[in-house]
Amino acid sequence: MSLLSSIFGARPHADLDAASQAAIARWQSIQAVDLRAPLPTQRWLVVDVETTGLDMRRDRLLAIGAVAIDGDAIRMQDSFEIVLRQEKPSGRGNILIHRIGGGEQCEAIEPRAALLGFLDFAGKIPCVAFHAQFDETMLKRAFSENLGIDFATPFIDLALLAPALCHDAPQALHGLDEWVEHFSIAISARHRAVADALGTAKLFQVLLRRAAAQKIGSADELFKLANDQRWLSRIRPH
C-alpha cells in the first residue's frame, strides 16, 4: 500500500454504486476511538468469523458474528450476524464444523452488501477476538477484495491477553474451549459465528474484571499488555 493509501485509506472499487460509495465515505469519516479513555467507558466489538477453511490467503470469509460490550457489560441486543453468499458451497467436512449448509451458503447475502452492513454496525470500535490474527486477516482481505478498502480497526487478541492477566491459570490453556471451560463459561451452538462471539465476550468480561483489579486503566494499556505477552511467548522456552 502506498503512503497516501496508508494515510487516507485504500481507494474503494470504481464499480461500486453511489449508495455503497457513500456508505464507505461515512465510515472513513468516523473519528478513531481514543484508546486512552478510561476502561469503564470503552466500547468494544467482540468478533468471530467462520470461513471455508484455515488458509488465510486462499479460503473465503463465510460468516461474521459480533457482540458489543460497553465497559464490561455485554449488549446482546446490540449484536450482528450475517452469512456471505458463496459461488459454491464449502466442503462437507467444513460444513460439519460451522453447520452452515450448502443451501444457506449459496442463498445468503451478496458479499459486498454483507460487508457494508458489518461496516455500518462496527464503525471504528476496537475489536476483540481469540487468536485475533485469523479473524483480522480474513476480514481485511474480504474488505480489500470486495470493496477496495482497508479495514484498519485495531484488534486485541484474547489468546495473548488471557495468560497476561491470569497468572494463576494453568499454562496448558491455549484454545478458546480450554479458557471458557476453565472459567465455566457455556457456549451454545459452538462454531456459529455469533455464538462463538458471545462465548468470547463472556471470557473478555472475566478479563476486564481482572484488568480492573490490577489497576489497568485504559484500552491502550490492555493492548500493550497483549503485545508484551506476544514477545514473552516468543522468548519463553517451550
XYZ file of C-alpha atoms in Angstrom:
238
model
C 0.000 0.000 0.000
C 1.278 3.478 -0.854
C 1.960 6.181 1.728
C -1.133 8.124 0.630
C -3.284 4.988 0.895
C -1.965 4.314 4.381
C -2.927 7.860 5.418
C -6.305 8.208 3.734
C -7.353 4.570 3.353
C -7.385 2.454 0.196
C -9.485 3.710 -2.717
C -12.904 1.972 -2.999
C -13.541 -0.068 -6.140
C -14.681 2.148 -9.019
C -17.625 -0.104 -9.918
C -19.368 0.373 -6.562
C -22.743 2.078 -6.813
C -23.307 5.539 -5.353
C -25.019 4.259 -2.187
C -22.125 1.903 -1.425
C -19.536 4.594 -2.027
C -21.475 6.949 0.261
C -21.606 4.273 2.989
C -17.841 3.789 2.738
C -17.249 7.548 2.833
C -19.350 7.793 6.024
C -17.294 5.036 7.634
C -13.991 6.583 6.562
C -15.071 9.903 8.090
C -15.648 8.369 11.538
C -13.044 9.503 14.048
C -10.857 6.764 15.520
C -11.667 5.792 19.102
C -9.454 7.269 21.820
C -7.869 4.174 23.365
C -6.569 6.287 26.269
C -10.107 6.838 27.598
C -10.936 5.210 30.969
C -11.512 1.486 30.562
C -15.041 1.505 32.104
C -16.166 3.932 29.360
C -14.714 1.934 26.470
C -16.951 0.255 23.917
C -15.723 -2.971 22.296
C -16.831 -5.250 19.497
C -16.185 -8.950 20.071
C -15.862 -10.585 16.654
C -15.785 -14.131 15.331
C -15.677 -15.276 11.713
C -16.452 -18.556 10.016
C -14.549 -19.407 6.838
C -14.383 -22.064 4.147
C -11.066 -23.254 5.602
C -8.000 -22.180 7.553
C -5.805 -20.888 4.725
C -5.797 -17.108 5.242
C -4.564 -16.490 1.678
C -6.985 -18.706 -0.254
C -10.062 -19.589 1.820
C -13.101 -17.324 1.860
C -14.966 -15.447 4.544
C -18.264 -17.242 5.151
C -19.911 -15.584 8.171
C -19.365 -12.763 10.651
C -20.703 -12.656 14.204
C -20.202 -9.754 16.599
C -21.390 -8.723 20.065
C -20.940 -5.274 21.620
C -19.555 -4.688 25.117
C -19.895 -1.381 26.962
C -17.454 -1.188 29.848
C -17.712 -4.823 30.891
C -21.430 -5.292 30.099
C -22.417 -7.489 27.150
C -25.149 -5.926 24.982
C -26.861 -8.889 23.318
C -29.454 -6.535 21.844
C -26.500 -4.908 20.076
C -25.244 -7.916 18.106
C -24.657 -8.788 14.470
C -24.603 -11.974 12.422
C -24.511 -12.422 8.663
C -23.645 -15.153 6.170
C -21.906 -14.155 2.931
C -23.123 -15.762 -0.268
C -20.718 -18.242 -1.880
C -20.469 -19.128 -5.561
C -20.176 -22.764 -4.484
C -20.522 -24.260 -1.004
C -17.544 -25.290 1.074
C -16.658 -28.953 1.544
C -18.636 -31.400 3.654
C -16.001 -31.523 6.409
C -16.022 -27.744 6.653
C -19.842 -27.659 6.820
C -19.794 -30.192 9.664
C -17.688 -27.719 11.678
C -19.667 -24.483 11.230
C -23.070 -26.028 10.322
C -23.780 -23.508 7.582
C -25.214 -25.770 4.900
C -24.653 -25.546 1.174
C -28.113 -24.117 0.506
C -27.676 -21.422 3.146
C -24.261 -20.524 1.734
C -25.491 -20.175 -1.852
C -28.634 -18.204 -0.915
C -27.005 -15.848 1.618
C -26.308 -12.108 1.389
C -24.198 -10.813 -1.506
C -20.672 -10.255 -0.076
C -20.452 -6.532 -0.753
C -23.827 -5.885 0.885
C -22.891 -8.105 3.846
C -19.584 -6.302 4.386
C -21.210 -2.873 4.096
C -23.728 -3.983 6.728
C -20.921 -5.006 9.056
C -19.064 -1.757 8.365
C -22.149 0.227 9.372
C -22.547 -1.854 12.543
C -18.893 -1.855 13.574
C -17.880 1.727 12.898
C -14.328 2.066 14.192
C -14.863 0.435 17.578
C -11.813 -1.585 18.710
C -12.340 -5.281 18.070
C -11.712 -8.296 20.287
C -11.143 -11.868 19.138
C -9.474 -15.084 20.246
C -6.444 -15.761 18.021
C -7.311 -12.394 16.506
C -4.799 -12.558 13.665
C -7.021 -15.019 11.807
C -10.249 -13.002 12.187
C -8.491 -9.723 11.412
C -6.702 -11.086 8.342
C -9.835 -12.685 6.880
C -11.868 -9.516 7.407
C -9.176 -7.235 5.995
C -8.776 -9.470 2.936
C -12.531 -9.576 2.331
C -12.848 -5.790 2.599
C -9.888 -5.252 0.288
C -11.033 -7.747 -2.359
C -14.742 -6.869 -2.343
C -14.779 -3.146 -1.569
C -11.212 -1.962 -2.083
C -10.850 -0.515 1.417
C -8.566 -1.124 4.385
C -10.468 -2.306 7.470
C -7.856 -0.832 9.793
C -9.711 -1.237 13.095
C -7.410 -2.309 15.982
C -7.804 -5.900 17.233
C -6.876 -7.182 20.675
C -6.091 -10.897 20.978
C -7.556 -12.703 23.989
C -5.211 -15.629 23.377
C -2.446 -13.227 24.454
C -4.398 -11.153 26.977
C -5.762 -14.096 28.988
C -2.397 -15.516 30.135
C -1.081 -11.988 30.726
C -3.912 -11.265 33.184
C -4.446 -14.739 34.663
C -1.140 -15.756 36.197
C -2.939 -18.328 38.349
C -4.324 -20.225 35.326
C -2.658 -23.449 34.154
C -0.029 -22.868 31.457
C -1.615 -25.654 29.412
C -4.591 -23.436 28.493
C -4.270 -22.469 24.835
C -7.547 -22.665 22.877
C -10.821 -20.820 23.401
C -12.534 -24.043 24.507
C -9.928 -24.556 27.249
C -10.208 -20.993 28.555
C -14.016 -20.939 28.643
C -14.035 -24.337 30.360
C -11.517 -23.032 32.916
C -13.926 -20.210 33.814
C -17.059 -22.408 33.482
C -18.405 -20.353 30.579
C -21.094 -22.018 28.474
C -21.168 -21.591 24.679
C -24.244 -22.810 22.801
C -24.021 -23.743 19.109
C -20.200 -23.746 19.073
C -18.747 -22.630 15.728
C -21.745 -20.497 14.763
C -20.146 -17.071 14.497
C -22.389 -15.121 16.859
C -22.391 -17.947 19.460
C -18.593 -18.031 19.426
C -18.522 -14.224 19.659
C -20.781 -14.403 22.722
C -18.555 -17.027 24.369
C -15.511 -14.879 23.619
C -17.339 -11.845 25.028
C -18.006 -13.714 28.283
C -14.311 -14.558 28.532
C -13.466 -10.907 27.848
C -15.804 -9.891 30.705
C -13.736 -12.015 33.070
C -10.503 -10.494 31.759
C -11.817 -6.925 32.021
C -12.602 -7.519 35.698
C -9.117 -8.957 36.203
C -7.721 -5.858 34.487
C -9.685 -3.554 36.786
C -8.432 -5.462 39.839
C -4.871 -4.997 38.551
C -5.409 -1.226 38.149
C -5.251 -1.268 34.359
C -7.000 1.930 33.380
C -7.339 2.131 29.592
C -7.664 0.121 26.397
C -4.210 1.365 25.442
C -2.784 -0.430 28.482
C -4.631 -3.635 27.544
C -3.193 -3.537 24.024
C 0.300 -3.010 25.443
C -0.148 -5.927 27.842
C -1.227 -8.222 24.998
C 1.671 -7.081 22.805
C 4.155 -7.631 25.643
C 2.734 -11.128 26.072
C 3.365 -11.805 22.390
C 7.073 -11.081 22.869
C 7.236 -13.063 26.107
C 5.677 -16.085 24.405
C 8.366 -15.921 21.708
C 11.285 -15.939 24.115
C 9.826 -18.274 26.765
C 11.220 -21.830 26.489
C 8.648 -24.440 25.432
